[in-house]
Structures are given as C-alpha cells and as structure tokens.
Short mmCIF file of N, CA and C and ligand atoms in Angstrom, two decimals:
data_model
loop_
_atom_site.label_atom_id
_atom_site.label_comp_id
_atom_site.label_asym_id
_atom_site.label_seq_id
_atom_site.Cartn_x
_atom_site.Cartn_y
_atom_site.Cartn_z
N MET A 1 8.29 8.64 -25.68
CA MET A 1 8.93 8.17 -24.44
C MET A 1 8.54 9.12 -23.30
N ALA A 2 7.78 8.64 -22.32
CA ALA A 2 7.21 9.52 -21.31
C ALA A 2 8.20 9.84 -20.19
N CYS A 3 9.10 8.93 -19.89
CA CYS A 3 9.97 9.11 -18.72
C CYS A 3 11.04 10.16 -19.01
N ILE A 4 11.06 11.20 -18.18
CA ILE A 4 11.99 12.31 -18.41
C ILE A 4 13.45 11.86 -18.31
N PHE A 5 13.74 10.93 -17.40
CA PHE A 5 15.14 10.49 -17.28
C PHE A 5 15.52 9.52 -18.40
N CYS A 6 14.55 8.81 -18.96
CA CYS A 6 14.83 8.03 -20.17
C CYS A 6 15.16 8.98 -21.33
N GLN A 7 14.45 10.11 -21.37
CA GLN A 7 14.74 11.10 -22.42
C GLN A 7 16.15 11.67 -22.24
N ILE A 8 16.53 11.92 -20.99
CA ILE A 8 17.89 12.40 -20.73
C ILE A 8 18.90 11.34 -21.15
N ALA A 9 18.62 10.08 -20.82
CA ALA A 9 19.53 8.99 -21.19
C ALA A 9 19.66 8.87 -22.70
N ALA A 10 18.59 9.22 -23.42
CA ALA A 10 18.60 9.13 -24.88
C ALA A 10 19.18 10.39 -25.52
N GLY A 11 19.60 11.36 -24.70
CA GLY A 11 20.18 12.59 -25.23
C GLY A 11 19.15 13.55 -25.77
N GLU A 12 17.90 13.38 -25.35
CA GLU A 12 16.81 14.20 -25.89
C GLU A 12 16.50 15.43 -25.05
N ARG A 13 17.20 15.60 -23.92
CA ARG A 13 17.01 16.78 -23.09
C ARG A 13 18.36 17.34 -22.72
N PRO A 14 18.47 18.68 -22.71
CA PRO A 14 19.76 19.29 -22.38
C PRO A 14 20.03 19.21 -20.88
N VAL A 15 21.06 18.50 -20.50
CA VAL A 15 21.50 18.45 -19.11
C VAL A 15 23.01 18.59 -19.10
N HIS A 16 23.52 18.97 -17.93
CA HIS A 16 24.98 19.09 -17.77
C HIS A 16 25.52 17.75 -17.30
N ILE A 17 26.00 16.96 -18.24
CA ILE A 17 26.52 15.63 -17.91
C ILE A 17 27.94 15.77 -17.36
N VAL A 18 28.20 15.11 -16.23
CA VAL A 18 29.55 15.14 -15.65
C VAL A 18 30.26 13.79 -15.82
N TYR A 19 29.50 12.74 -16.11
CA TYR A 19 30.10 11.42 -16.34
C TYR A 19 29.07 10.56 -17.06
N GLU A 20 29.55 9.69 -17.97
CA GLU A 20 28.65 8.71 -18.57
C GLU A 20 29.45 7.51 -19.03
N ASP A 21 28.80 6.36 -19.01
CA ASP A 21 29.40 5.15 -19.59
C ASP A 21 28.26 4.33 -20.18
N ASP A 22 28.52 3.07 -20.46
CA ASP A 22 27.51 2.26 -21.15
C ASP A 22 26.31 1.93 -20.27
N ARG A 23 26.43 2.08 -18.95
CA ARG A 23 25.35 1.70 -18.05
C ARG A 23 24.71 2.85 -17.28
N ALA A 24 25.43 3.96 -17.14
CA ALA A 24 24.97 5.03 -16.25
C ALA A 24 25.34 6.41 -16.79
N ILE A 25 24.58 7.40 -16.32
CA ILE A 25 24.84 8.80 -16.65
C ILE A 25 24.75 9.61 -15.36
N ALA A 26 25.65 10.55 -15.19
CA ALA A 26 25.61 11.46 -14.04
C ALA A 26 25.49 12.88 -14.57
N PHE A 27 24.52 13.62 -14.05
CA PHE A 27 24.29 15.00 -14.52
C PHE A 27 23.85 15.88 -13.35
N ARG A 28 24.03 17.18 -13.51
CA ARG A 28 23.70 18.12 -12.43
C ARG A 28 22.19 18.27 -12.27
N ASP A 29 21.74 18.25 -11.01
CA ASP A 29 20.31 18.44 -10.72
C ASP A 29 19.90 19.85 -11.12
N ILE A 30 18.71 19.95 -11.70
CA ILE A 30 18.23 21.25 -12.19
C ILE A 30 17.86 22.19 -11.03
N HIS A 31 17.56 21.63 -9.86
CA HIS A 31 17.25 22.42 -8.66
C HIS A 31 18.18 21.98 -7.53
N PRO A 32 19.42 22.40 -7.58
CA PRO A 32 20.42 21.87 -6.63
C PRO A 32 20.08 22.21 -5.17
N GLN A 33 20.21 21.21 -4.31
CA GLN A 33 19.95 21.36 -2.88
C GLN A 33 21.24 21.47 -2.07
N ALA A 34 22.34 21.57 -2.75
CA ALA A 34 23.66 21.70 -2.12
C ALA A 34 24.60 22.25 -3.18
N PRO A 35 25.75 22.78 -2.78
CA PRO A 35 26.68 23.31 -3.79
C PRO A 35 27.00 22.31 -4.89
N THR A 36 27.12 21.04 -4.52
CA THR A 36 27.23 19.97 -5.52
C THR A 36 26.00 19.09 -5.39
N HIS A 37 25.22 18.96 -6.45
CA HIS A 37 24.04 18.08 -6.45
C HIS A 37 23.95 17.43 -7.82
N ILE A 38 24.30 16.16 -7.85
CA ILE A 38 24.38 15.40 -9.09
C ILE A 38 23.47 14.19 -8.97
N LEU A 39 22.79 13.87 -10.07
CA LEU A 39 21.95 12.68 -10.14
C LEU A 39 22.67 11.63 -10.98
N ILE A 40 22.67 10.40 -10.49
CA ILE A 40 23.29 9.30 -11.21
C ILE A 40 22.19 8.30 -11.53
N ILE A 41 21.99 8.03 -12.81
CA ILE A 41 20.88 7.18 -13.23
C ILE A 41 21.39 6.02 -14.08
N PRO A 42 20.66 4.90 -14.02
CA PRO A 42 20.95 3.83 -14.98
C PRO A 42 20.39 4.21 -16.35
N ARG A 43 21.07 3.83 -17.42
CA ARG A 43 20.52 4.10 -18.76
C ARG A 43 19.20 3.37 -18.96
N ASP A 44 19.14 2.12 -18.48
CA ASP A 44 17.92 1.34 -18.63
C ASP A 44 16.93 1.70 -17.52
N HIS A 45 15.66 1.77 -17.88
CA HIS A 45 14.65 2.22 -16.93
C HIS A 45 14.45 1.22 -15.78
N ILE A 46 14.51 1.75 -14.57
CA ILE A 46 14.10 1.05 -13.34
C ILE A 46 13.23 2.06 -12.60
N ASP A 47 12.04 1.67 -12.16
CA ASP A 47 11.12 2.64 -11.55
C ASP A 47 11.71 3.33 -10.31
N GLY A 48 12.36 2.55 -9.47
CA GLY A 48 12.89 3.11 -8.23
C GLY A 48 13.57 2.01 -7.44
N PRO A 49 14.09 2.36 -6.27
CA PRO A 49 14.85 1.37 -5.48
C PRO A 49 14.02 0.15 -5.07
N ALA A 50 12.69 0.28 -5.02
CA ALA A 50 11.87 -0.88 -4.67
C ALA A 50 11.92 -1.96 -5.76
N GLU A 51 12.38 -1.58 -6.95
CA GLU A 51 12.48 -2.55 -8.05
C GLU A 51 13.80 -3.32 -8.03
N ALA A 52 14.63 -3.05 -7.03
CA ALA A 52 15.92 -3.76 -6.95
C ALA A 52 15.69 -5.26 -6.90
N SER A 53 16.46 -6.00 -7.68
CA SER A 53 16.29 -7.45 -7.76
C SER A 53 17.62 -8.08 -8.17
N ALA A 54 17.65 -9.39 -8.18
CA ALA A 54 18.87 -10.08 -8.61
C ALA A 54 19.23 -9.71 -10.05
N ASP A 55 18.22 -9.36 -10.85
CA ASP A 55 18.48 -9.04 -12.26
C ASP A 55 19.19 -7.70 -12.45
N ASN A 56 18.98 -6.75 -11.53
CA ASN A 56 19.56 -5.42 -11.74
C ASN A 56 20.53 -5.00 -10.63
N GLU A 57 20.92 -5.95 -9.78
CA GLU A 57 21.79 -5.55 -8.67
C GLU A 57 23.14 -5.04 -9.16
N ALA A 58 23.63 -5.56 -10.28
CA ALA A 58 24.93 -5.09 -10.77
C ALA A 58 24.86 -3.63 -11.20
N VAL A 59 23.82 -3.26 -11.92
CA VAL A 59 23.75 -1.88 -12.40
C VAL A 59 23.45 -0.93 -11.24
N ILE A 60 22.63 -1.36 -10.28
CA ILE A 60 22.36 -0.49 -9.13
C ILE A 60 23.64 -0.30 -8.31
N GLY A 61 24.41 -1.35 -8.14
CA GLY A 61 25.70 -1.22 -7.47
C GLY A 61 26.66 -0.32 -8.24
N HIS A 62 26.57 -0.39 -9.55
CA HIS A 62 27.43 0.44 -10.40
C HIS A 62 27.18 1.93 -10.14
N LEU A 63 25.96 2.29 -9.79
CA LEU A 63 25.66 3.70 -9.50
C LEU A 63 26.50 4.20 -8.33
N ALA A 64 26.73 3.34 -7.34
CA ALA A 64 27.56 3.74 -6.19
C ALA A 64 29.02 3.89 -6.61
N VAL A 65 29.46 3.04 -7.53
CA VAL A 65 30.83 3.17 -8.03
C VAL A 65 30.99 4.49 -8.78
N VAL A 66 30.00 4.82 -9.61
CA VAL A 66 30.05 6.09 -10.34
C VAL A 66 30.02 7.26 -9.36
N ALA A 67 29.20 7.15 -8.31
CA ALA A 67 29.11 8.24 -7.33
C ALA A 67 30.48 8.50 -6.69
N ALA A 68 31.19 7.44 -6.33
CA ALA A 68 32.51 7.62 -5.70
C ALA A 68 33.46 8.32 -6.66
N ARG A 69 33.41 7.93 -7.91
CA ARG A 69 34.28 8.54 -8.91
C ARG A 69 33.93 10.02 -9.13
N VAL A 70 32.64 10.30 -9.25
CA VAL A 70 32.21 11.68 -9.49
C VAL A 70 32.51 12.55 -8.26
N ALA A 71 32.29 12.00 -7.06
CA ALA A 71 32.60 12.77 -5.84
C ALA A 71 34.08 13.15 -5.82
N ALA A 72 34.93 12.23 -6.19
CA ALA A 72 36.37 12.54 -6.25
C ALA A 72 36.63 13.62 -7.30
N ASP A 73 36.02 13.45 -8.47
CA ASP A 73 36.23 14.44 -9.55
C ASP A 73 35.73 15.82 -9.16
N GLU A 74 34.66 15.87 -8.36
CA GLU A 74 34.07 17.15 -7.96
C GLU A 74 34.79 17.78 -6.77
N GLY A 75 35.72 17.03 -6.17
CA GLY A 75 36.49 17.57 -5.06
C GLY A 75 35.76 17.56 -3.73
N ILE A 76 34.75 16.69 -3.59
CA ILE A 76 33.98 16.65 -2.34
C ILE A 76 34.23 15.37 -1.54
N ALA A 77 35.09 14.50 -2.05
CA ALA A 77 35.29 13.21 -1.38
C ALA A 77 35.93 13.38 0.00
N ALA A 78 36.91 14.23 0.10
CA ALA A 78 37.62 14.38 1.37
C ALA A 78 36.71 14.96 2.46
N GLY A 79 35.91 15.93 2.08
CA GLY A 79 35.03 16.58 3.06
C GLY A 79 33.80 15.77 3.42
N GLY A 80 33.47 14.84 2.57
CA GLY A 80 32.30 14.01 2.80
C GLY A 80 31.10 14.48 1.99
N TYR A 81 30.17 13.58 1.84
CA TYR A 81 28.99 13.87 1.02
C TYR A 81 27.88 12.91 1.40
N ARG A 82 26.72 13.11 0.80
CA ARG A 82 25.57 12.24 1.09
C ARG A 82 25.05 11.63 -0.21
N LEU A 83 24.70 10.35 -0.14
CA LEU A 83 24.03 9.65 -1.24
C LEU A 83 22.60 9.34 -0.80
N VAL A 84 21.63 9.63 -1.67
CA VAL A 84 20.22 9.45 -1.33
C VAL A 84 19.50 8.72 -2.46
N LEU A 85 18.72 7.72 -2.08
CA LEU A 85 17.80 7.05 -3.00
C LEU A 85 16.39 7.24 -2.43
N ASN A 86 15.55 7.99 -3.11
CA ASN A 86 14.18 8.19 -2.65
C ASN A 86 13.26 7.16 -3.29
N GLN A 87 12.35 6.60 -2.49
CA GLN A 87 11.39 5.62 -2.99
C GLN A 87 9.97 6.06 -2.66
N GLY A 88 9.16 6.25 -3.70
CA GLY A 88 7.73 6.49 -3.52
C GLY A 88 7.40 7.83 -2.86
N ARG A 89 6.12 8.03 -2.62
CA ARG A 89 5.64 9.32 -2.12
C ARG A 89 6.24 9.68 -0.77
N ASN A 90 6.20 8.78 0.18
CA ASN A 90 6.74 9.10 1.50
C ASN A 90 8.26 9.27 1.48
N GLY A 91 8.90 8.65 0.52
CA GLY A 91 10.36 8.81 0.39
C GLY A 91 10.75 10.08 -0.31
N GLY A 92 9.77 10.79 -0.89
CA GLY A 92 10.07 12.04 -1.58
C GLY A 92 10.43 11.87 -3.04
N GLN A 93 10.11 10.70 -3.61
CA GLN A 93 10.44 10.47 -5.02
C GLN A 93 9.46 11.22 -5.92
N SER A 94 9.98 12.00 -6.86
CA SER A 94 9.13 12.73 -7.80
C SER A 94 9.35 12.30 -9.24
N VAL A 95 10.49 11.68 -9.53
CA VAL A 95 10.76 11.15 -10.87
C VAL A 95 10.92 9.64 -10.74
N PHE A 96 10.09 8.91 -11.48
CA PHE A 96 10.02 7.46 -11.26
C PHE A 96 10.89 6.69 -12.25
N HIS A 97 12.15 7.12 -12.26
CA HIS A 97 13.27 6.42 -12.91
C HIS A 97 14.38 6.49 -11.87
N LEU A 98 14.80 5.36 -11.40
CA LEU A 98 15.74 5.31 -10.27
C LEU A 98 16.90 6.28 -10.46
N HIS A 99 17.22 7.03 -9.40
CA HIS A 99 18.33 7.98 -9.46
C HIS A 99 18.96 8.09 -8.09
N LEU A 100 20.27 8.13 -8.09
CA LEU A 100 21.04 8.30 -6.85
C LEU A 100 21.44 9.76 -6.77
N HIS A 101 21.02 10.44 -5.69
CA HIS A 101 21.44 11.82 -5.47
C HIS A 101 22.82 11.82 -4.83
N LEU A 102 23.72 12.61 -5.37
CA LEU A 102 25.04 12.87 -4.77
C LEU A 102 25.04 14.33 -4.34
N LEU A 103 25.07 14.55 -3.02
CA LEU A 103 25.00 15.91 -2.46
C LEU A 103 26.24 16.19 -1.65
N GLY A 104 26.85 17.35 -1.89
CA GLY A 104 28.05 17.69 -1.13
C GLY A 104 28.35 19.18 -1.20
N GLY A 105 29.40 19.56 -0.50
CA GLY A 105 29.82 20.94 -0.50
C GLY A 105 29.28 21.74 0.67
N ARG A 106 28.48 21.10 1.53
CA ARG A 106 28.02 21.73 2.77
C ARG A 106 27.77 20.63 3.79
N ARG A 107 27.63 21.03 5.06
CA ARG A 107 27.33 20.06 6.12
C ARG A 107 25.86 19.66 6.05
N MET A 108 25.57 18.37 6.02
CA MET A 108 24.21 17.88 5.94
C MET A 108 23.62 17.73 7.35
N GLY A 109 22.31 17.94 7.44
CA GLY A 109 21.63 17.71 8.72
C GLY A 109 21.14 16.28 8.85
N TRP A 110 20.86 15.89 10.08
CA TRP A 110 20.25 14.58 10.34
C TRP A 110 19.32 14.69 11.52
N PRO A 111 18.11 14.17 11.52
CA PRO A 111 17.55 13.36 10.43
C PRO A 111 17.16 14.20 9.23
N PRO A 112 17.05 13.57 8.04
CA PRO A 112 16.62 14.31 6.86
C PRO A 112 15.17 14.75 7.01
N GLY A 113 14.81 15.81 6.35
CA GLY A 113 13.45 16.33 6.45
C GLY A 113 12.45 15.47 5.70
P1 LIG B 1 13.37 12.82 -6.47
O1 LIG B 1 12.54 13.81 -5.73
O2 LIG B 1 14.24 11.95 -5.59
O3 LIG B 1 12.54 11.99 -7.44
O4 LIG B 1 14.41 13.65 -7.33
C1 LIG B 1 14.17 14.06 -8.64
C2 LIG B 1 15.19 15.12 -8.93
O5 LIG B 1 15.24 15.31 -10.33
C3 LIG B 1 14.89 16.47 -8.30
O6 LIG B 1 15.99 16.83 -7.44
C4 LIG B 1 14.76 17.40 -9.50
O7 LIG B 1 15.28 18.68 -9.25
C5 LIG B 1 15.54 16.66 -10.57
N1 LIG B 1 15.18 16.94 -11.94
C6 LIG B 1 13.94 16.86 -12.48
N2 LIG B 1 13.99 17.15 -13.80
C7 LIG B 1 15.28 17.40 -14.08
C8 LIG B 1 15.98 17.76 -15.28
N3 LIG B 1 15.35 17.93 -16.46
N4 LIG B 1 17.32 17.94 -15.21
C9 LIG B 1 17.97 17.78 -14.04
N5 LIG B 1 17.37 17.44 -12.88
C10 LIG B 1 16.05 17.26 -12.91
#
C-alpha cells in the first residue's frame, strides 16, 4: 500500500490519534504549523478535494463534522481556528490522500502564504 495516509488508516504507522470512527480518523500533524494542528482524513482513499463528487460528498462533509467535534475537544472552538483543504501543487498539497487541516491556538494571517 503506497499511500501513507492509507497506511495510517490501516494502523500501520504510529500517529497520535485524537478521534476515529468508521469513516474518518483525526491525528496530530507530524510537523505542526500551530499549537494545535490536526489532520482529519477519510478512511477510504480520495486523492484530494478535486475528487469531490456526489458519491463521496457525505464522507467529505463528515470531515467538517469531525473537525468541529475535535476543535471543541481541543479547547480551540471559542477562540477560533482555521480549516484548510489543499489541492495539487499550487494549493500546497504534498500528500495525495484528502485531508482537512485543523489549525488553532494562535492568530492566523490572511491571505495565506
Ligand atoms: P499537505 O501539504 O496539505 O498535503 O499536508 C500534508 C501534511 O501531512 C503535512 O502537514 C505533513 O506534516 C503531514 N504529514 C505527513 N506525514 C505525516 C505523518 N506520518 N504523520 C502525521 N502527519 C504527517
């Protein structure tokens, strides 16, 4: 299995999981860009947000539901946080298994770099 996030979903790589259910897993980013930096991924492989379709809209929407729950659990909901989906080279995507970044614990800049 070549996809690193599929390996994480299969339990084949050590990550710090903060939430999981039958459709999604949330774990801490290995190179955090904020005091709280969590990745939320679907268990089933989707290359990236450009693959969004009628067939997977429920699971992609579920990632946002998980993000809200994890943000509350992490204590960053009240202060605010940022959700990011990177697509392709210009979007800054480096792992080609769809993942929602949950970033919080500091003030974010805009526009993003
Ligand atoms: P992106 O650039 O949007 O594709 O984000 C990929 C993210 O995955 C980066 O923030 C990496 O730090 C993170 N990452 C890559 N490998 C791992 C890993 N084994 N465990 C946790 N996070 C990882």
